[in-house]
XYZ file of C-alpha atoms in Angstrom:
635
model
C 7.281 35.821 -3.006
C 11.068 35.606 -3.572
C 11.178 34.847 -7.278
C 14.907 35.610 -7.434
C 15.361 32.611 -5.143
C 13.117 30.518 -7.371
C 15.152 31.464 -10.432
C 18.395 30.570 -8.687
C 16.901 27.298 -7.574
C 15.777 26.299 -11.018
C 18.960 27.335 -12.696
C 20.634 24.666 -10.576
C 17.903 22.069 -11.096
C 19.423 19.838 -13.785
C 18.810 16.382 -15.164
C 21.126 13.400 -14.991
C 23.240 13.445 -18.132
C 26.086 11.179 -19.152
C 29.230 12.614 -17.580
C 32.203 11.505 -19.635
C 34.540 13.909 -17.833
C 33.863 12.671 -14.312
C 35.279 9.236 -13.499
C 33.074 7.038 -11.357
C 35.490 7.155 -8.432
C 35.025 10.939 -8.234
C 31.235 10.948 -8.280
C 29.963 12.300 -4.960
C 26.682 13.441 -3.481
C 27.083 15.134 -0.087
C 25.742 17.868 2.199
C 27.527 21.199 2.614
C 26.431 22.213 6.106
C 28.094 25.618 5.926
C 26.482 26.737 2.663
C 23.260 24.779 3.310
C 23.421 23.000 -0.030
C 23.622 19.579 -1.618
C 26.805 19.133 -3.620
C 26.850 16.754 -6.562
C 30.414 16.294 -7.775
C 31.258 19.511 -5.954
C 28.512 21.546 -7.660
C 25.414 22.911 -5.933
C 22.398 20.704 -6.671
C 18.722 20.542 -5.791
C 15.949 18.169 -6.773
C 12.197 17.983 -7.174
C 11.025 14.407 -7.000
C 7.807 12.455 -7.283
C 6.922 9.313 -5.349
C 6.120 6.424 -7.666
C 5.802 2.905 -6.265
C 6.653 0.144 -8.720
C 4.650 -2.360 -6.663
C 1.380 -0.515 -7.347
C 1.722 -0.305 -11.131
C 1.824 -2.993 -13.850
C 5.371 -3.379 -15.099
C 4.460 -2.445 -18.676
C 3.247 0.963 -17.402
C 6.358 1.916 -15.451
C 8.000 3.741 -18.353
C 4.837 5.711 -19.130
C 4.513 6.937 -15.541
C 8.207 7.853 -15.281
C 8.046 9.831 -18.529
C 4.956 11.706 -17.375
C 6.674 12.698 -14.136
C 9.687 13.881 -16.092
C 7.453 15.844 -18.475
C 5.976 17.731 -15.512
C 9.427 19.161 -14.822
C 10.715 16.867 -12.092
C 14.247 15.492 -12.140
C 13.936 12.608 -9.653
C 11.766 9.675 -8.621
C 11.298 8.420 -5.062
C 10.206 4.889 -4.234
C 9.850 2.574 -1.283
C 11.063 -1.034 -1.423
C 8.418 -3.443 -0.118
C 9.927 -6.325 1.836
C 6.711 -8.375 1.815
C 6.562 -8.337 -1.988
C 10.133 -9.528 -2.377
C 10.193 -12.108 0.443
C 6.595 -13.365 0.726
C 7.777 -16.437 2.643
C 10.976 -16.882 4.669
C 13.919 -17.350 2.313
C 11.713 -17.276 -0.817
C 12.592 -14.237 -2.915
C 10.726 -12.582 -5.779
C 12.203 -10.047 -8.174
C 10.058 -10.876 -11.203
C 7.231 -8.975 -12.890
C 5.939 -6.184 -10.693
C 8.784 -6.988 -8.271
C 11.558 -6.350 -10.833
C 13.204 -3.542 -8.893
C 16.393 -3.404 -10.939
C 14.468 -2.949 -14.176
C 12.518 -0.119 -12.549
C 15.753 1.588 -11.499
C 17.180 1.207 -15.002
C 14.091 2.794 -16.573
C 14.495 5.826 -14.324
C 18.164 6.080 -15.222
C 17.377 5.725 -18.937
C 15.097 8.762 -18.668
C 17.967 10.784 -17.174
C 16.432 11.014 -13.716
C 17.778 10.530 -10.209
C 16.348 8.115 -7.656
C 15.762 8.415 -3.918
C 15.444 4.873 -2.532
C 13.499 4.053 0.641
C 14.238 0.413 1.644
C 12.730 0.644 5.144
C 12.657 -2.098 6.332
C 9.396 -0.475 7.514
C 7.743 1.677 4.844
C 4.127 2.350 5.954
C 2.946 3.449 2.458
C -0.632 2.483 3.369
C 0.351 -1.100 2.581
C -0.540 -4.217 4.526
C 1.609 -4.319 7.690
C 3.645 -1.333 6.500
C 5.515 -3.525 4.030
C 6.630 -6.114 6.575
C 6.033 -9.748 5.564
C 3.316 -11.360 7.676
C 5.572 -14.236 8.720
C 7.828 -11.920 10.740
C 5.128 -12.090 13.435
C 5.799 -15.825 13.806
C 9.579 -15.593 14.185
C 10.001 -12.579 16.472
C 8.806 -11.831 20.020
C 5.855 -9.548 20.600
C 6.613 -5.817 20.497
C 10.000 -6.444 18.904
C 9.406 -4.887 15.486
C 11.593 -1.856 14.779
C 13.641 -2.450 17.931
C 17.100 -3.751 18.795
C 15.686 -7.236 19.339
C 18.158 -9.821 18.022
C 15.509 -11.920 16.257
C 14.128 -8.941 14.365
C 17.607 -7.746 13.413
C 18.534 -11.214 12.157
C 15.747 -11.214 9.596
C 16.367 -7.616 8.546
C 20.059 -8.411 8.039
C 19.226 -11.457 5.964
C 16.783 -9.502 3.807
C 19.286 -6.681 3.265
C 21.952 -9.225 2.300
C 19.709 -10.079 -0.667
C 18.392 -6.604 -1.489
C 21.354 -4.282 -1.090
C 23.807 -6.065 -3.433
C 21.189 -5.630 -6.151
C 21.042 -1.904 -5.372
C 24.752 -1.199 -4.988
C 25.603 -0.917 -8.728
C 23.013 1.865 -9.055
C 24.374 4.059 -6.255
C 25.555 7.407 -7.550
C 29.139 6.880 -6.472
C 29.195 3.607 -8.408
C 28.010 5.270 -11.617
C 24.287 4.907 -11.008
C 21.433 7.324 -10.351
C 20.591 6.642 -6.664
C 21.646 9.814 -4.864
C 19.909 9.228 -1.504
C 18.939 6.174 0.565
C 16.494 6.476 3.451
C 17.127 4.785 6.802
C 13.894 3.507 8.437
C 10.769 5.633 7.929
C 9.159 8.235 10.204
C 10.690 6.460 13.173
C 9.967 9.447 15.404
C 6.273 8.525 15.248
C 6.849 5.036 16.661
C 6.552 4.239 20.372
C 9.807 2.279 20.675
C 12.237 5.202 20.211
C 15.089 2.685 20.357
C 18.428 4.481 19.914
C 20.416 1.258 19.774
C 18.237 -0.017 16.921
C 18.673 3.218 14.966
C 22.447 3.092 15.258
C 22.520 -0.580 14.336
C 20.361 0.022 11.249
C 22.449 3.036 10.236
C 25.591 0.921 10.345
C 23.899 -1.859 8.382
C 23.096 0.654 5.627
C 26.586 2.131 5.765
C 28.084 -1.275 5.158
C 26.364 -1.395 1.768
C 26.069 2.265 0.768
C 29.408 3.507 2.153
C 29.892 7.028 0.733
C 28.322 6.207 -2.639
C 25.015 7.906 -1.775
C 23.622 10.072 1.017
C 21.789 8.422 3.909
C 18.770 10.335 5.194
C 15.770 10.105 7.515
C 12.232 11.444 7.186
C 10.062 12.614 10.084
C 6.982 14.691 10.748
C 7.229 18.425 11.373
C 7.227 18.309 15.181
C 9.855 18.312 17.888
C 9.012 14.891 19.307
C 9.363 13.227 15.893
C 12.852 14.603 15.415
C 13.775 13.720 18.997
C 13.204 10.022 18.295
C 13.560 9.874 14.531
C 16.880 11.560 13.828
C 20.060 9.464 13.698
C 23.647 10.679 14.161
C 25.558 10.984 10.854
C 22.341 10.619 8.842
C 20.805 13.674 7.170
C 17.464 14.461 8.836
C 14.638 15.706 6.594
C 11.032 16.637 7.260
C 7.625 15.920 5.686
C 4.557 18.180 5.555
C 1.640 19.217 3.377
C -0.152 22.397 2.402
C -1.248 23.492 5.874
C 2.189 23.723 7.500
C 4.493 26.731 7.620
C 7.393 25.610 5.433
C 9.882 27.959 7.058
C 9.125 26.617 10.549
C 9.501 23.007 9.398
C 12.805 23.674 7.680
C 14.074 25.526 10.753
C 13.304 22.397 12.785
C 15.553 20.437 10.407
C 18.405 22.891 10.787
C 18.101 22.896 14.564
C 18.852 19.177 14.688
C 21.912 19.236 12.446
C 23.080 22.829 12.469
C 22.528 23.550 8.816
C 22.109 21.777 5.513
C 19.681 22.295 2.613
C 15.938 22.387 3.358
C 14.166 19.182 2.273
C 10.503 18.179 2.371
C 10.707 14.446 1.711
C 6.927 13.974 1.605
C 5.028 16.961 0.252
C 1.384 15.905 0.095
C -0.540 17.040 -3.019
C -3.348 14.674 -1.993
C -4.140 12.287 0.832
C -4.925 8.643 1.617
C -8.459 7.246 1.703
C -10.373 4.709 3.812
C -13.534 2.691 3.370
C -16.597 4.323 4.935
C -15.033 7.813 4.705
C -15.297 10.484 1.980
C -12.387 10.499 -0.443
C -10.047 13.379 0.569
C -9.345 16.196 -1.882
C -6.494 18.725 -1.854
C -6.986 21.927 -3.816
C -4.540 22.454 -6.685
C -4.049 26.127 -5.894
C -2.980 25.250 -2.332
C -0.424 22.793 -3.714
C 1.002 25.472 -6.007
C 1.076 28.021 -3.195
C 3.160 25.725 -0.986
C 5.343 24.770 -3.947
C 6.214 28.421 -4.578
C 6.980 28.917 -0.919
C 9.425 26.009 -0.873
C 10.998 26.989 -4.187
C 11.628 30.491 -2.869
C 13.625 28.919 -0.025
C 15.748 26.881 -2.453
C 14.308 23.696 -0.975
C 14.368 20.217 -2.471
C 11.143 18.253 -2.126
C 9.303 15.146 -3.212
C 5.593 14.945 -4.020
C 4.008 12.114 -2.034
C 2.335 10.851 -4.158
C 2.869 12.051 -7.720
C 1.194 8.867 -8.948
C -0.477 6.561 -6.463
C -1.556 3.503 -8.434
C -3.509 0.570 -7.029
C -3.366 -1.793 -4.049
C -4.033 -4.899 -6.121
C -4.930 -8.086 -4.315
C -4.806 -7.946 -0.520
C -1.999 -5.391 -0.306
C -3.889 -2.433 1.173
C -3.437 -1.810 4.871
C -5.290 0.001 7.620
C -5.113 2.705 10.261
C -6.620 2.989 13.702
C -8.018 6.201 15.129
C -8.202 5.103 18.742
C -5.874 4.331 21.653
C -7.201 0.747 21.814
C -6.174 -1.757 19.157
C -9.616 -3.390 19.124
C -11.603 -0.280 18.185
C -11.341 2.526 15.660
C -9.949 0.289 12.917
C -10.299 1.838 9.420
C -9.123 -0.170 6.391
C -7.673 1.588 3.364
C -9.088 1.433 -0.151
C -8.017 -0.802 -3.000
C -7.500 2.371 -5.034
C -4.462 4.457 -4.141
C -5.460 7.334 -6.388
C -4.450 9.713 -3.562
C -5.882 12.710 -5.455
C -2.379 12.821 -6.939
C -1.264 14.810 -10.015
C -1.505 11.565 -12.021
C -4.667 9.549 -11.406
C -4.792 5.910 -10.406
C -4.798 5.065 -14.138
C -1.948 7.468 -14.936
C -4.055 10.255 -16.417
C -3.036 13.911 -16.284
C -5.084 16.105 -13.952
C -5.578 19.825 -13.449
C -3.121 19.498 -10.563
C -0.535 18.005 -12.909
C -0.792 20.911 -15.338
C -0.638 23.509 -12.562
C 2.523 21.927 -11.163
C 4.072 21.849 -14.628
C 3.041 25.459 -15.282
C 4.578 26.596 -12.006
C 7.944 25.231 -13.094
C 7.506 26.569 -16.641
C 6.731 30.068 -15.344
C 9.946 30.020 -13.346
C 11.869 29.547 -16.629
C 13.190 26.203 -15.555
C 15.491 25.198 -18.402
C 15.171 21.491 -17.799
C 11.379 21.305 -18.151
C 10.365 18.791 -20.797
C 8.298 20.402 -23.538
C 6.834 17.082 -24.648
C 3.259 16.760 -23.390
C 2.337 13.147 -22.653
C -0.958 11.760 -23.845
C -3.814 10.426 -21.768
C -4.405 6.689 -21.511
C -7.404 5.607 -23.568
C -10.244 3.924 -21.692
C -12.953 1.518 -22.811
C -16.512 0.899 -21.646
C -16.765 -2.773 -22.565
C -20.347 -3.089 -21.363
C -22.349 -5.480 -19.199
C -21.635 -9.132 -18.508
C -23.609 -11.610 -16.409
C -22.119 -14.000 -13.902
C -23.318 -17.465 -12.913
C -23.367 -18.940 -9.407
C -20.669 -21.545 -8.815
C -20.273 -22.712 -5.242
C -20.798 -21.650 -1.640
C -17.914 -21.360 0.780
C -19.791 -23.857 2.969
C -19.136 -26.574 0.373
C -16.125 -28.771 1.093
C -14.840 -28.407 -2.476
C -13.832 -24.842 -1.588
C -11.592 -26.065 1.241
C -8.212 -25.815 -0.484
C -6.261 -26.150 2.772
C -6.619 -28.872 5.377
C -8.744 -27.582 8.298
C -7.062 -27.025 11.663
C -8.597 -28.122 14.969
C -7.952 -26.537 18.348
C -9.559 -26.221 21.770
C -9.524 -22.420 21.385
C -9.562 -20.239 18.247
C -6.131 -19.531 16.767
C -4.975 -16.669 14.544
C -4.317 -16.535 10.820
C -0.607 -16.268 11.543
C -0.607 -19.348 13.796
C -2.101 -21.213 10.831
C 0.533 -19.636 8.553
C -2.195 -17.810 6.646
C -1.463 -14.337 5.311
C -4.587 -13.140 3.499
C -8.267 -13.693 2.887
C -10.663 -15.394 5.249
C -10.906 -18.069 7.931
C -14.124 -19.838 8.889
C -14.225 -20.733 12.608
C -16.726 -23.511 13.396
C -17.963 -25.147 16.586
C -20.994 -27.206 17.616
C -23.435 -25.939 20.246
C -24.625 -28.885 22.379
C -26.964 -29.360 25.344
C -28.148 -25.791 25.234
C -30.048 -24.747 28.356
C -30.247 -21.040 27.606
C -33.214 -18.724 27.774
C -33.370 -16.831 24.497
C -32.101 -14.457 23.386
C -28.522 -15.118 24.533
C -25.355 -13.027 24.235
C -22.615 -14.192 21.905
C -19.334 -12.365 22.580
C -16.162 -12.577 20.510
C -13.527 -10.876 22.602
C -11.344 -9.656 19.738
C -12.424 -9.616 16.091
C -9.678 -8.934 13.560
C -11.199 -7.452 11.460
C -14.772 -8.213 10.411
C -16.964 -11.186 11.292
C -20.097 -12.660 9.754
C -21.934 -14.953 12.182
C -23.964 -17.986 11.035
C -26.158 -20.531 12.818
C -26.545 -23.659 10.692
C -25.226 -21.653 7.733
C -27.839 -18.895 8.109
C -26.413 -15.426 8.643
C -27.516 -13.972 11.982
C -25.257 -10.941 12.390
C -21.973 -9.164 11.790
C -19.246 -7.721 13.991
C -16.516 -5.256 13.108
C -13.429 -3.726 14.626
C -14.316 -0.136 13.769
C -16.910 0.139 16.541
C -15.778 -2.902 18.542
C -19.298 -4.303 18.385
C -18.283 -7.792 19.459
C -21.511 -8.921 21.112
C -24.749 -9.897 19.384
C -27.973 -11.564 20.510
C -28.744 -15.087 19.289
C -31.786 -17.297 19.468
C -30.497 -20.793 20.177
C -32.340 -24.051 19.487
C -32.297 -25.814 22.870
C -33.654 -29.076 21.461
C -30.865 -30.004 19.052
C -27.242 -29.367 18.192
C -26.417 -26.353 16.050
C -23.320 -25.346 14.144
C -21.944 -21.890 14.919
C -19.781 -20.532 12.113
C -17.853 -17.259 12.241
C -16.260 -16.070 9.003
C -13.408 -13.674 9.770
C -12.101 -11.339 7.086
C -8.588 -9.908 7.169
C -9.201 -6.378 5.847
C -5.533 -5.365 5.966
C -2.942 -5.108 8.719
C -2.366 -1.787 10.464
C 0.604 0.009 8.925
C 1.174 3.016 11.177
C 1.384 3.737 14.890
C 1.684 1.612 17.991
C -0.579 -1.306 16.979
C 1.324 -2.615 13.973
C 1.741 -6.141 15.339
C -1.705 -6.789 13.953
C -2.477 -10.498 14.087
C -5.694 -11.558 12.366
C -8.623 -13.805 13.207
C -10.242 -14.381 16.596
C -7.827 -13.348 19.345
C -9.343 -14.660 22.531
C -12.318 -16.654 23.672
C -15.791 -16.865 22.200
C -18.393 -16.724 24.972
C -22.059 -17.752 24.809
C -23.600 -16.178 27.902
C -21.014 -17.351 30.467
C -19.883 -20.455 28.598
C -16.560 -20.573 26.766
C -17.141 -22.264 23.406
C -15.019 -24.960 21.777
C -13.424 -27.013 20.394
C -12.989 -25.259 17.059
C -12.389 -26.237 13.461
C -10.745 -23.520 11.360
C -10.980 -23.558 7.570
C -8.669 -21.103 5.812
C -9.527 -19.436 2.504
C -6.474 -17.306 1.613
C -7.762 -16.897 -1.974
C -4.264 -16.971 -3.439
C -5.630 -18.107 -6.786
C -8.846 -19.221 -8.472
C -7.793 -21.685 -11.198
C -9.340 -24.556 -9.214
C -12.778 -23.124 -9.948
C -12.447 -24.103 -13.629
C -13.633 -27.630 -12.839
C -16.784 -26.492 -11.017
C -19.984 -26.299 -13.050
C -22.430 -23.388 -12.625
C -25.550 -23.996 -10.552
C -28.984 -22.387 -10.461
C -28.645 -20.836 -7.011
C -25.976 -20.611 -4.354
C -25.782 -19.558 -0.731
C -23.477 -16.653 0.077
C -20.638 -16.338 0.780
C -20.094 -17.760 -2.675
C -18.104 -17.689 -5.885
C -19.602 -16.410 -9.151
C -18.043 -16.556 -12.599
C -18.411 -15.340 -16.147
C -16.330 -15.871 -19.269
C -16.382 -13.419 -22.145
C -14.599 -12.080 -25.199
C -14.180 -8.346 -25.642
C -15.960 -6.698 -28.577
C -14.213 -7.440 -31.882
C -13.513 -3.767 -32.587
C -11.027 -3.737 -29.681
C -8.046 -5.349 -31.369
C -5.887 -3.958 -28.580
C -7.083 -3.977 -25.004
C -7.608 -0.654 -23.213
C -7.759 0.303 -19.559
C -11.194 0.127 -18.004
C -12.980 0.111 -14.644
C -15.113 -2.630 -13.138
C -18.293 -1.117 -11.702
C -19.319 -3.197 -8.674
C -22.631 -1.364 -8.099
C -25.313 -3.753 -6.862
C -22.838 -6.118 -5.246
C -22.131 -5.851 -1.522
C -18.641 -6.829 -0.406
C -15.948 -9.175 -1.620
C -12.978 -9.775 -3.901
C -12.650 -9.826 -7.710
C -10.319 -11.891 -9.881
C -9.754 -11.286 -13.594
C -7.817 -13.946 -15.473
C -6.580 -15.163 -12.077
C -5.255 -11.709 -11.137
C -6.671 -10.335 -7.903
C -8.036 -6.853 -8.698
C -8.614 -6.224 -4.998
C -11.380 -5.795 -2.460
C -14.713 -4.170 -3.328
C -17.282 -2.709 -0.914
C -19.556 -0.285 -2.788
C -22.148 -0.441 -0.033
C -19.676 1.228 2.354
C -18.095 3.636 -0.157
C -16.453 5.724 -1.349
C -14.848 3.394 -3.937
C -17.290 1.783 -6.350
C -15.096 0.898 -9.353
C -11.950 -1.200 -9.508
C -9.191 -0.173 -11.909
C -8.526 -2.759 -14.627
C -5.272 -2.201 -16.565
C -5.338 -3.195 -20.213
C -2.505 -5.606 -19.468
C -4.836 -7.702 -17.302
C -7.261 -8.299 -20.207
C -7.027 -10.610 -23.220
C -7.881 -9.182 -26.667
C -10.546 -10.848 -28.831
C -11.128 -13.600 -29.695
C -9.432 -14.805 -26.475
C -11.612 -15.646 -23.492
C -11.441 -13.619 -20.266
C -12.502 -15.158 -16.955
C -13.981 -13.015 -14.190
C -14.557 -14.472 -10.707
C -16.245 -12.675 -7.827
C -16.245 -13.880 -4.245
C -19.312 -12.198 -2.736
C -19.739 -12.223 1.036
C -23.290 -11.105 1.694
C -25.628 -10.261 -1.165
C -25.296 -10.497 -4.931
C -27.600 -8.535 -7.295
C -30.540 -10.481 -8.661
C -29.352 -10.272 -12.258
C -25.705 -11.006 -11.327
C -24.605 -8.216 -13.672
C -21.222 -6.542 -13.749
C -20.249 -3.633 -15.968
C -16.985 -2.324 -17.424
C -17.055 1.479 -17.631
C -14.612 4.119 -18.865
C -14.686 6.440 -15.835
C -13.821 5.728 -12.188
C -16.191 6.186 -9.259
C -14.098 6.898 -6.175
C -16.415 9.327 -4.401
C -19.561 7.234 -3.962
C -21.984 7.535 -1.032
C -20.762 6.557 2.440
C -22.490 4.065 4.739
C -21.129 3.285 8.194
């Protein structure tokens, strides 16, 4: 191990400090291709960064997470910018609360840290649709995303005309702390490989960034990724985890641009997780081993993720592990713990301390000696819910139903999230039971009902889109199919992931219709306040409880909602969507509840659960002080 190289690296690894001797118009951050270095104001510079996504963390916790990353010895933060958060509907912009990007940037600058900004417009990030807003599917042609298509470019340009002026004051050359801005994201892994689009996007960025920060790309450590992902006049960097040979990956970088400093823009200390799969773990010692290897090469790198956070609401996405878009679909968890150095709740892990110790042992002069404290947790105990109303009741229909000869998608109904119930009447049945019901394309999971009695399920993982039904040939029956959007695919060739029933529904050889479609986006739950509890209710249904926290908790603390005993659904606390739960599938059993989502006593908290299939007999829910993210798996 070349510890002389590590020492040299760390002697150059400095924090952002006020520079009263360097006028703003002389501030520069560039690449020296001959000496293979970054130059900040003409001086050699390197960084170690940690990915931290503001959109996964309550705003009041941003400062805590930034300070903990700084205390580990890092001098920079990396973040994506999520288009869908900031423009949820065309021309409607949001920069408040968890979307307050400028405040986030200022907090990083106040801590004396640099920022690497990743505005996309595609970000992946295991988010729904890779950060694209759902409505882009309605205003662009098919297979036009991330291409030189004029419609797609129009909406990207419009979005950047709002975003980039907010960012410009924080560029390093303008006196801010943003030293690097990423163009696109892992474009070499996308089928389009559109050179015209890459050049157009580069020039769009240049128009805003000019020479005030360094433009860069990020691609996987393989030749084909660099072939399609690299962009002329944009610094090409690589991403890899513990299993790759760092020297080989950095040599691939140099091959494409004939020099420059080695950079691992996504160094993975953990990994992403899916429902119905064990939660991945990355050994701390392997992380440290790869760290030392990169440090010895004087590399800059960013931990992806240093703190993962949570996919609150319906913001988690999905992957597919097959070459067919209708099979192999695997949705991602609500938790984005990522086995990162800081847990989902921001707690320090063994991995955190080993990373910090590695930098301490190298005599890094900028390491912060202040050790942050753990976040206190509370086990608030058990509460009991009451049945409210079934989704089959018309009072739950918050949006006017849509009628059509054939089923239409969520997007065609201008529905982003949640569920749609597809209904049709079976008449003049002359079938010999049992009969085959086939739904040609289920996106993503279907529960099938005959006269409001559940008779089966279908899912996109195994493409099991045919079930056997026993039809009543003597009278009309209502066929209802509840489709759940479990998250749009965010990586690969099948990103244009429209939801609902895409195609015909066939009973034996008969095409069914017409259809009534009732959307349940579950954007909010305040309307339930007027509904009185009932003795029993038919699932899918809403359940509710109201409670005050124990009097000894004058200040609220973080906690976890244990969904054991429930089957599958969504939870709302004080009208905030905590996310999807599915303990029956695993591995996630608990949902993270930040203290900021709770009301201290004697105030009343309201918890609503939308349960799809089977609620526990006692309707109990429990707040616990430890997460369960590695529960048993059922496929």
